[in-house]
Short mmCIF file of C-alpha atoms and ligand atoms in Angstrom, two decimals:
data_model
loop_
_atom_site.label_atom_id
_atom_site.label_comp_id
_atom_site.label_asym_id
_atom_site.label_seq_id
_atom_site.Cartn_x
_atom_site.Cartn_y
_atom_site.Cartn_z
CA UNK A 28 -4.77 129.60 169.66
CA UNK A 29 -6.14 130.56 166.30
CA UNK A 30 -8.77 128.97 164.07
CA UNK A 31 -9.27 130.78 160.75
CA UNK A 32 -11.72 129.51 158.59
CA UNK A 33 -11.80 130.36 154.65
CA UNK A 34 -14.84 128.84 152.77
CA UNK A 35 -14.88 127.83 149.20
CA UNK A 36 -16.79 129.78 146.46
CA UNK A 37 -19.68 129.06 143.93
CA UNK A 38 -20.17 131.37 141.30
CA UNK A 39 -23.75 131.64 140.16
CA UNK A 40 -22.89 133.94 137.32
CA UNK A 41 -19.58 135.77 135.57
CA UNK A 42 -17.53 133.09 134.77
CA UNK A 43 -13.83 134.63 132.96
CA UNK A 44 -14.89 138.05 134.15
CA UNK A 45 -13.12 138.69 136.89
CA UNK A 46 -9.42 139.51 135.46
CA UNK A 47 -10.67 142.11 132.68
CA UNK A 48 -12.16 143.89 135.19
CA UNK A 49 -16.17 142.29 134.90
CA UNK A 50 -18.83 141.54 137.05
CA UNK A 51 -18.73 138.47 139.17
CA UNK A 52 -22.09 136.92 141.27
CA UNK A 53 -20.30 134.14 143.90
CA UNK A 54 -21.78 132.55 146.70
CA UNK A 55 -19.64 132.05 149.26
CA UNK A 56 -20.35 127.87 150.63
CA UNK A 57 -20.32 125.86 153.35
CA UNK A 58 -17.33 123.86 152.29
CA UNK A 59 -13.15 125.43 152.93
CA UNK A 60 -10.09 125.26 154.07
CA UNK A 61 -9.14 125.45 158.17
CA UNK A 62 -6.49 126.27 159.84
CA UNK A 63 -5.63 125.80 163.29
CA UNK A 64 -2.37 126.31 165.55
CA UNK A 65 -0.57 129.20 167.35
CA UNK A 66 2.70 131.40 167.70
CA UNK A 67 6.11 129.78 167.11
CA UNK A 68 9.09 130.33 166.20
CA UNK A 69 8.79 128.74 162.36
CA UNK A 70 6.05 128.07 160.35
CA UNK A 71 4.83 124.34 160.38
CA UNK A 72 1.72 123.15 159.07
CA UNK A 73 0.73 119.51 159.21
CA UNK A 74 -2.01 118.43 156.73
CA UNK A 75 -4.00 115.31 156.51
CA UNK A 76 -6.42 116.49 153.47
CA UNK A 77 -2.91 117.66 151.38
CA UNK A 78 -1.09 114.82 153.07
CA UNK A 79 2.47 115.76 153.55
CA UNK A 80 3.98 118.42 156.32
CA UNK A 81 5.00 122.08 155.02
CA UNK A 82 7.99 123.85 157.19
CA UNK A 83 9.67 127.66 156.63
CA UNK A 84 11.36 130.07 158.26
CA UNK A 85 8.95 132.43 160.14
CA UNK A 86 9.46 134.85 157.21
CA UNK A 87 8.44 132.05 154.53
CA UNK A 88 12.15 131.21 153.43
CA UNK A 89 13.08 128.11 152.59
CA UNK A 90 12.06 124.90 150.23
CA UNK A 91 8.60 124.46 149.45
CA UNK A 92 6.96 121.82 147.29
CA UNK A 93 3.72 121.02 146.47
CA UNK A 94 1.03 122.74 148.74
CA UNK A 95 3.88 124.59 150.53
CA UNK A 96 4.24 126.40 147.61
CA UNK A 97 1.43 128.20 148.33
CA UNK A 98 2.33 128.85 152.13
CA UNK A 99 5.58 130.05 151.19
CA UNK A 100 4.30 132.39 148.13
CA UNK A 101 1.77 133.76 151.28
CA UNK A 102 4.09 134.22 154.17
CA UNK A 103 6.64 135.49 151.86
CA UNK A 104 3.99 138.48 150.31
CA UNK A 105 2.72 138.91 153.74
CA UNK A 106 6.20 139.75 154.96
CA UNK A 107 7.06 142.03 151.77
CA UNK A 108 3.53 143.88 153.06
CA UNK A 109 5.10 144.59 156.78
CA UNK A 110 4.21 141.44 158.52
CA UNK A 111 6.25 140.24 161.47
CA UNK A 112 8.12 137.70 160.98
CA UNK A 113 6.31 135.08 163.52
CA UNK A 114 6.43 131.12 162.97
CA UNK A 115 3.40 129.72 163.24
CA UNK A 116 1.94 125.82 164.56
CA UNK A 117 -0.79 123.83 163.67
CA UNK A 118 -2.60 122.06 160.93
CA UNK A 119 -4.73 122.37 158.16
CA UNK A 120 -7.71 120.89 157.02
CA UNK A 121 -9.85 121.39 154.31
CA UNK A 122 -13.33 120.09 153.05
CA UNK A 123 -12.95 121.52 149.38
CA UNK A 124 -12.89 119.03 146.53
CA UNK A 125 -8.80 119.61 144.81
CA UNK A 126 -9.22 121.17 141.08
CA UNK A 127 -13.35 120.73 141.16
CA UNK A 128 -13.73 124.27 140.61
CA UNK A 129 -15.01 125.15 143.62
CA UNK A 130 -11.49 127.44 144.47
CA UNK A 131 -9.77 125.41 146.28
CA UNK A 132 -6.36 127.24 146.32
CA UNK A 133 -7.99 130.54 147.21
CA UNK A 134 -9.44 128.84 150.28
CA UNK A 135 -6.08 127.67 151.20
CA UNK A 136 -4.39 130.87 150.85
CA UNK A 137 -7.39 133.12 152.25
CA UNK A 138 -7.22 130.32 155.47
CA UNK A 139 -3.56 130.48 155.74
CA UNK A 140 -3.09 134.68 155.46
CA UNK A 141 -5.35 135.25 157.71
CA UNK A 142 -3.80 132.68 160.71
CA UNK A 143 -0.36 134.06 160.10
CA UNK A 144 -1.61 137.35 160.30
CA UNK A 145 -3.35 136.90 163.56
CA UNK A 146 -0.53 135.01 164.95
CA UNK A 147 1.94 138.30 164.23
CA UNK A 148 -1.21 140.68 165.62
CA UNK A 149 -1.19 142.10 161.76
CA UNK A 150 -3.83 142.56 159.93
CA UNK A 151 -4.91 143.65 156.40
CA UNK A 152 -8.40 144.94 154.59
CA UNK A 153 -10.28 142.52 153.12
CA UNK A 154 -9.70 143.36 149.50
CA UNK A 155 -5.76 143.88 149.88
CA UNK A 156 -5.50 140.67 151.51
CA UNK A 157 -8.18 139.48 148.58
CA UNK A 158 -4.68 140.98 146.41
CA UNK A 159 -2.28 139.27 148.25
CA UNK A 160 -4.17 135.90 148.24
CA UNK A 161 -4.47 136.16 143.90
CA UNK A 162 -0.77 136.67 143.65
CA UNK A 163 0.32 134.40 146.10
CA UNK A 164 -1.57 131.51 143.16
CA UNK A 165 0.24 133.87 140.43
CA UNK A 166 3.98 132.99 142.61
CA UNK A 167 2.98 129.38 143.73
CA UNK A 168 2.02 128.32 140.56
CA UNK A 169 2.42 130.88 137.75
CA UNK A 170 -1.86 131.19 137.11
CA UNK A 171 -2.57 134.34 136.88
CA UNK A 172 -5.85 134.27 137.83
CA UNK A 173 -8.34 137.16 139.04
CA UNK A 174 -9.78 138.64 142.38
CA UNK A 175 -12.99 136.63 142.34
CA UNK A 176 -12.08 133.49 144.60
CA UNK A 177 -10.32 135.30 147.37
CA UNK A 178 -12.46 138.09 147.64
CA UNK A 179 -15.69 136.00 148.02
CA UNK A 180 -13.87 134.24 151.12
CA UNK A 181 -13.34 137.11 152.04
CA UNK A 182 -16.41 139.25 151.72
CA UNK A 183 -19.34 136.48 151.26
CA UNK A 184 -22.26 136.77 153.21
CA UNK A 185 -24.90 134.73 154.37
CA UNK A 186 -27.87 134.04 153.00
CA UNK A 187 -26.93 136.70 149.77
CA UNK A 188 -24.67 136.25 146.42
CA UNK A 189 -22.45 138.94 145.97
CA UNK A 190 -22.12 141.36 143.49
CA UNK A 191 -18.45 142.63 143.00
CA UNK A 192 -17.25 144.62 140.06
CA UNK A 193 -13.88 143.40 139.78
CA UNK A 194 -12.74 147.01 137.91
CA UNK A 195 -14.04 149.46 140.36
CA UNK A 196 -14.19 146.61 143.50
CA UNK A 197 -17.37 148.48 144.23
CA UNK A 198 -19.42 145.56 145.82
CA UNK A 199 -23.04 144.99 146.79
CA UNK A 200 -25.30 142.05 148.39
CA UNK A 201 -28.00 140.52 146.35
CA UNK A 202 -30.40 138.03 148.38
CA UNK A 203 -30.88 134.71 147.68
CA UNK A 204 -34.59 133.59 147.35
CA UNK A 205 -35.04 131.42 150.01
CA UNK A 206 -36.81 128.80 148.01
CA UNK A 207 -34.06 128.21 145.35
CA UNK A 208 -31.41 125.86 146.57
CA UNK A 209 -27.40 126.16 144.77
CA UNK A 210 -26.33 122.71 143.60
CA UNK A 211 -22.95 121.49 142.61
CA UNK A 212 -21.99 118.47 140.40
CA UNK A 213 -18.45 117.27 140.35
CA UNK A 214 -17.65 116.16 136.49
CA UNK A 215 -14.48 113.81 138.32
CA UNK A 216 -12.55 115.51 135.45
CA UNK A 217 -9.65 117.14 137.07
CA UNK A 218 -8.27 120.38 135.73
CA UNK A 219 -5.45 121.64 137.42
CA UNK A 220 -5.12 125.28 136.29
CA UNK A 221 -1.41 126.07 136.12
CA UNK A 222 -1.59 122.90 133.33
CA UNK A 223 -4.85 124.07 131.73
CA UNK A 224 -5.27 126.67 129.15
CA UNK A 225 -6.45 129.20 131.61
CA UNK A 226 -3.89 131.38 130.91
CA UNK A 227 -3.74 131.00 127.07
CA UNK A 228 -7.65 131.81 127.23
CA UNK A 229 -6.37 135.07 129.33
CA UNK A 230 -4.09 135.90 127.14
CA UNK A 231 -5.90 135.36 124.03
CA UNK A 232 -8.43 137.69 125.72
CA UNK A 233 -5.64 140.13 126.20
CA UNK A 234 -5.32 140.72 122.07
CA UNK A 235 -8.92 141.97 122.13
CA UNK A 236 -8.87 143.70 125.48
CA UNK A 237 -6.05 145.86 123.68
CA UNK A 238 -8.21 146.88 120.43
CA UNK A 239 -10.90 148.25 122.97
CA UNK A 240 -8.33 151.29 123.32
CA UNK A 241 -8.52 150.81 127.27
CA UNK A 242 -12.55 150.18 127.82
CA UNK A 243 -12.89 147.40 129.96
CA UNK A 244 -15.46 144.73 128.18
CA UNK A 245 -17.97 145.77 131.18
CA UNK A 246 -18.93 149.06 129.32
CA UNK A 247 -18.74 148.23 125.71
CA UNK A 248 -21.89 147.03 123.63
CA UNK A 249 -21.75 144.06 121.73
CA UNK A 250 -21.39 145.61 118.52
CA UNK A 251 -18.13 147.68 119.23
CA UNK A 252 -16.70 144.55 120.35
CA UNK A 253 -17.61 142.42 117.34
CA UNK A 254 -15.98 144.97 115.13
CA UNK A 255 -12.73 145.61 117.25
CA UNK A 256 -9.80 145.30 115.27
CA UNK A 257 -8.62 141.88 116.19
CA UNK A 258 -8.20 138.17 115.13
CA UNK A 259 -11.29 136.02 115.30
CA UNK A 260 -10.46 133.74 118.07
CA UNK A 261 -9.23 136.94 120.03
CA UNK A 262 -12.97 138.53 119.22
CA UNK A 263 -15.00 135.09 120.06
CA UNK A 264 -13.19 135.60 123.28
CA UNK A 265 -14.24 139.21 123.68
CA UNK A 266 -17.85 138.35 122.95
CA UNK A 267 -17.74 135.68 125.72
CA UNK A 268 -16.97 138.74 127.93
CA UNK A 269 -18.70 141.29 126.90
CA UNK A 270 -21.97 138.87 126.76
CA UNK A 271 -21.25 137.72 130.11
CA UNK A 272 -21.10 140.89 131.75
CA UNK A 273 -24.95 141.78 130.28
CA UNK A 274 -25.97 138.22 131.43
CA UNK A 275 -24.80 139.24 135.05
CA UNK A 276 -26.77 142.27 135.44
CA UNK A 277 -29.45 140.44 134.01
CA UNK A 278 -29.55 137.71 136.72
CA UNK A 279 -29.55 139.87 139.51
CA UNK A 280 -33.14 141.27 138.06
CA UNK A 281 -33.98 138.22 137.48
CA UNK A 282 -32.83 136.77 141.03
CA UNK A 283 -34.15 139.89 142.37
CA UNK A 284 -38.10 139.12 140.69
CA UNK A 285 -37.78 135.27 140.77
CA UNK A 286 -38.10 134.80 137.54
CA UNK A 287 -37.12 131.34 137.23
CA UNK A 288 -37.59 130.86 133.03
CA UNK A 289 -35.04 133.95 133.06
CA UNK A 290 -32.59 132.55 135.72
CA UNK A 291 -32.49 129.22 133.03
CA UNK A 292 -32.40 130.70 130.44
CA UNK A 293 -29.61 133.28 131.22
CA UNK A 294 -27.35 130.14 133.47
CA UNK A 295 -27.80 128.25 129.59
CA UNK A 296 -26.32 131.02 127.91
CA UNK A 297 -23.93 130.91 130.19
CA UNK A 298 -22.17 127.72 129.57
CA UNK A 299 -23.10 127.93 125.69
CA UNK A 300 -20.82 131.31 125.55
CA UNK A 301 -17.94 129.17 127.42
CA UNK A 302 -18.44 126.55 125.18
CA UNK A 303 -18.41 127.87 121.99
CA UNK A 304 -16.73 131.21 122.38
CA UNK A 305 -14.46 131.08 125.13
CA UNK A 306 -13.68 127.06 125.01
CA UNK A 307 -13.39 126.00 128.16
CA UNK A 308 -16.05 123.84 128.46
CA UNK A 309 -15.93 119.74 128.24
CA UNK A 310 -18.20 117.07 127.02
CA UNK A 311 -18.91 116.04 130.34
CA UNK A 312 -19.40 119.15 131.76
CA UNK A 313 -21.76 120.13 128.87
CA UNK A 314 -23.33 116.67 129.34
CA UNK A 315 -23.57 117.18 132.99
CA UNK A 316 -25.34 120.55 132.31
CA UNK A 317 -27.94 118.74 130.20
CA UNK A 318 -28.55 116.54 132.85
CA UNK A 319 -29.36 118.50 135.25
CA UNK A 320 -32.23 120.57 133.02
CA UNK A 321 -33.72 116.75 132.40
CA UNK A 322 -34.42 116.31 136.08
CA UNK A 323 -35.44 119.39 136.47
CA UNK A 324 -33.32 122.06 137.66
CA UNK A 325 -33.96 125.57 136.90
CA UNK A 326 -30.81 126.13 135.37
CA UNK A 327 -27.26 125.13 135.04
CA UNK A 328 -23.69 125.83 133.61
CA UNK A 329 -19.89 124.98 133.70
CA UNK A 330 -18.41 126.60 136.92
CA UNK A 331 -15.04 128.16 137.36
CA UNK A 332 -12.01 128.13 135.40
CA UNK A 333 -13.04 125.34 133.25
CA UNK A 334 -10.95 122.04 131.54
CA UNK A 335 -12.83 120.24 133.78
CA UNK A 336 -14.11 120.77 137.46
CA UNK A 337 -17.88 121.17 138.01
CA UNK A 338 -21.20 122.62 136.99
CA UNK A 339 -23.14 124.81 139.17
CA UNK A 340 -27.45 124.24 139.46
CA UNK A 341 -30.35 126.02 140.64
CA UNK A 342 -33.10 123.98 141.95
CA UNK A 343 -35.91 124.34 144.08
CA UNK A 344 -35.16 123.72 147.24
CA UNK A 345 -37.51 121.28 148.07
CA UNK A 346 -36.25 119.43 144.76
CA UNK A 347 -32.74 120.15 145.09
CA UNK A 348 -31.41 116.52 146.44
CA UNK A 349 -32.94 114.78 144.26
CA UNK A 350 -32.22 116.94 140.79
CA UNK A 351 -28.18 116.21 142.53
CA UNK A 352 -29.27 112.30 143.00
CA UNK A 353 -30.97 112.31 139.61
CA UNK A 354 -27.60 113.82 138.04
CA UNK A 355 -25.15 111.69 139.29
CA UNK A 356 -27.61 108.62 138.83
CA UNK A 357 -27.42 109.54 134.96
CA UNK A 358 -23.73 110.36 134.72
CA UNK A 359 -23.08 107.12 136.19
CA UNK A 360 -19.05 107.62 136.87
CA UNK A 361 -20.03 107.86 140.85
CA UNK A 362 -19.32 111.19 140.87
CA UNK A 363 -20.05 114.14 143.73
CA UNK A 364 -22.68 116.25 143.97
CA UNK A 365 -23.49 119.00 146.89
CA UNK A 366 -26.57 121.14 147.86
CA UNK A 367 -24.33 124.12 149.06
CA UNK A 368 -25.75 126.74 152.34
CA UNK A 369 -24.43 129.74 151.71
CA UNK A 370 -22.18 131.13 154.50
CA UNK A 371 -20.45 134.06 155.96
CA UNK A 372 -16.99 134.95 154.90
CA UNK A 373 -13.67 134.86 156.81
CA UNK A 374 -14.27 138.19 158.28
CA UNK A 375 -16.74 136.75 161.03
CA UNK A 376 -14.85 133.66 161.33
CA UNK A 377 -11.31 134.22 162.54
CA UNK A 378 -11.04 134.19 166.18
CA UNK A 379 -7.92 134.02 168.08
CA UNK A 380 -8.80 132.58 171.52
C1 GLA B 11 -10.68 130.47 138.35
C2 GLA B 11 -9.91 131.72 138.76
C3 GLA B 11 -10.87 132.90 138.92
C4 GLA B 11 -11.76 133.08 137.70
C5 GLA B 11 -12.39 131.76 137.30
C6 GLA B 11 -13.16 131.87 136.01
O1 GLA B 11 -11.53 130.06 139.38
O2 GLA B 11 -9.24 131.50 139.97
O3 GLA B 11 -10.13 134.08 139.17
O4 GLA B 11 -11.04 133.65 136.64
O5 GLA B 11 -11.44 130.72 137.17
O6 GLA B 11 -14.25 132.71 136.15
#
C-alpha cells in the first residue's frame, strides 16, 4: 500500500514572484491532499472531497474531466519522464479549501506524482518533480503558473518558512519565531485561476520583463525599472515585482530579529503593491486585511494568486484564535479562518508499506 501525503502552502511573503524568477517565503501547512491505494493494472482514483471517480489507462490515456484532468496531465508527464506504465488503486482525500488560495491543485498533483511514482518503484528529485507538478496545472488547465506551490510541498519544513529563489532554485530555511502564530482567512470569494486574470497579469508582466534586456526583476533597483522602456500598466506591474522582491529579503531580517512593527509594516506593503500595482486584490480581501490589523494582528495581506481566495496573518500566538474569531466575527459572511502548524513536506511523508 501507499499513502502519500502533499500539504498545502501559505506564503508569508513574494506573492507574483515566483514565475519571473523572484524570491518566494511559503510555509508549508498542516492542511493537503492524500492519497491512498496500491499497484493495478489502471489508474482509478475514487474521491469523496472532489466527488466524482477518475479512471485511465496505466499510462494516463484516456478521457478526463474535471479533477481527472489533472491526474491525466500527471500520469501522462510522468510517463513522457520514463515512468512505468503501472495502474494504480485507491482514493483521494483532501483537507484544502478549492480556489482559497491556499494551492490546492499543487497539493493534488504533488499527492498524486508521488503515489504513482512509488507504485511503478520510480522516483524523481524534488525540484523536477516540483517541474512536472507546475506543468501538469499548465496541461490540465492552461495556468501557467510558477514553481512556488509544488516546490513548498515538496521541500517545506517544519517549524521554518522557506526561502527559495525561484531563478537560481537555490533554497534556504528561515525559522519561524515560535511565538508568532500564521493565520488564514477565507474571503468565500472563489477565484478559479484558469478563469481569473492570472495569466493576463503574467503576461502583462512579460512586456516589462522584456525591456529589462534579460535581468530578472530580482536584481534590478527600482529606478531602472521605473524607467524601462515600456507601457505604464506593463511598468506598475514591474514595480509590483521588483518591490516585492526587496520586501522579501527584508522580512527574513525582520523574521530573523523579531521585529514585529517591520513584519507589519512590510506584510501592508505587501497587499498595497497587489492592489494598486499589480491588481489582483478585491474589496473583500482588502477589507479582510483591515480587519485583521483592528483586532490586532501583526500584519496581514492578500495571499496567492489573487481574484479572490484568502489573506494570510501574523499574530501572536497566544492571540492568534481570537484575531481569526475577531475577523470572521466582523466580516460577518460566516466565512473560514485557520491558525496553520507548519509541517514537513512530502519528502518525509510518503511511505509505501
Ligand atoms: C498561484 C500560483 C503560484 C504563484 C501565486 C502568486 O498560487 O500557482 O505559482 O504565482 O499564484 O504568487
Amino acid at each position: 500500500m501507499t499513502t502519500a501525503f502533499a500539504p498545502a502552502r501559505v506564503n508569508l511573503i513574494g506573492e507574483h514572484t515566483d514565475y519571473s524568477g523572484g524570491l518566494v517565503l511559503p510555509v508549508a501547512v498542516d492542511l493537503g491532499t492524500t492519497v491512498h491505494g496500491e499497484r493495478a493494472e489502471a489508474i482509478r482514483l475514487r474521491s469523496q472531497s472532489f466527488g466524482d471517480e477518475v479512471e485511465l489507462a496505466a499510462d494516463g490515456s484516456g478521457d478526463a474531466a474535471g479533477w481527472g484532468r489533472y491526474v491525466q496531465a500527471v500520469a501522462g508527464l510522468l510517463a513522457e519522464r520514463g515512468r512505468p506504465a503501472v495502474g494504480f488503486d485507491g482514493s483521494l482525500a483532501s483537507t484544502v479549501p478549492i480556489g482559497a488560495g491556499l494551492s490546492s491543485s499543487a497539493a493534488l498533483t504533488v499527492s498524486v506524482s508521488l503515489a504513482l511514482c512509488d507504485a511503478a518503484g520510480f522516483s524523481l528529485a524534488p525540484l523536477e518533480l516540483a517541474h512536472l507538478a507546475r506543468e501538469a496545472e499548465l496541461r490540465a488547465v492552461g495556468v501557467p503558473c510558477g514553481l512556488m506551490d509544488p516546490a513548498t510541498s515538496l521541500l517545506g519544513r517544519r517549524g521554518h518558512a522557506l526561502l527559495l529563489d525561484c531563478g537560481t532554485e537555490e533554497y534556504s530555511y528561515v525559522p519561524l519565531p515560535p511565538g508568532i502564530a500564521v493565520v488564514v482567512v477565507d474571503s468565500g470569494v472563489r477565484h478559479t485561476l484558469e478563469h481569473s486574470g492570472y495569466a493576463a497579469r503574467r503576461a502583462e508582466l512579460e512586456r516589462g520583463l522584456a525591456a529589462l534586456g534579460g535581468r530578472r526583476p530580482a536584481d534590478v533597483t527600482l529606478v531602472e525599472a521605473a524607467t524601462a522602456d515600456a507601457d505604464d500598466v506593463a511598468l506598475r506591474r514591474l514595480r509590483h515585482v521588483v518591490t516585492e522582491n526587496e520586501r522579501v529579503r527584508r522580512f527574513v531580517d525582520a523574521l530573523r530579529a523579531l521585529d514585529r512593527p517591520a513584519l507589519g509594516e512590510l506584510l501592508r506593503g505587501s497587499h498595497e503593491s497587489l492592489r494598486v500595482d499589480f491588481e489582483v486584490s478585491t474589496p473583500e480581501l482588502d477589507l479582510l486585511v483591515d480587519l485583521a490589523y483592528e483586532h490586532g494582528a501583526i500584519g496581514a495581506r492578500m495571499m496567492g494568486g489573487g481574484f479572490g481566495g484568502s489573506i494570510v496573518a501574523l499574530a501572536d500566538a497566544g492571540r492568534a484564535e481570537s484575531v481569526a474569531a475577531g475577523v470572521v466575527e466582523a466580516y460577518g459572511r460566516g466565512t473560514s479562518a485557520w491558525v496553520c502548524d507548519s509541517v514537513d513536506g512530502v519528502g518525509t511523508n510518503t511511505r509505501s508499506l
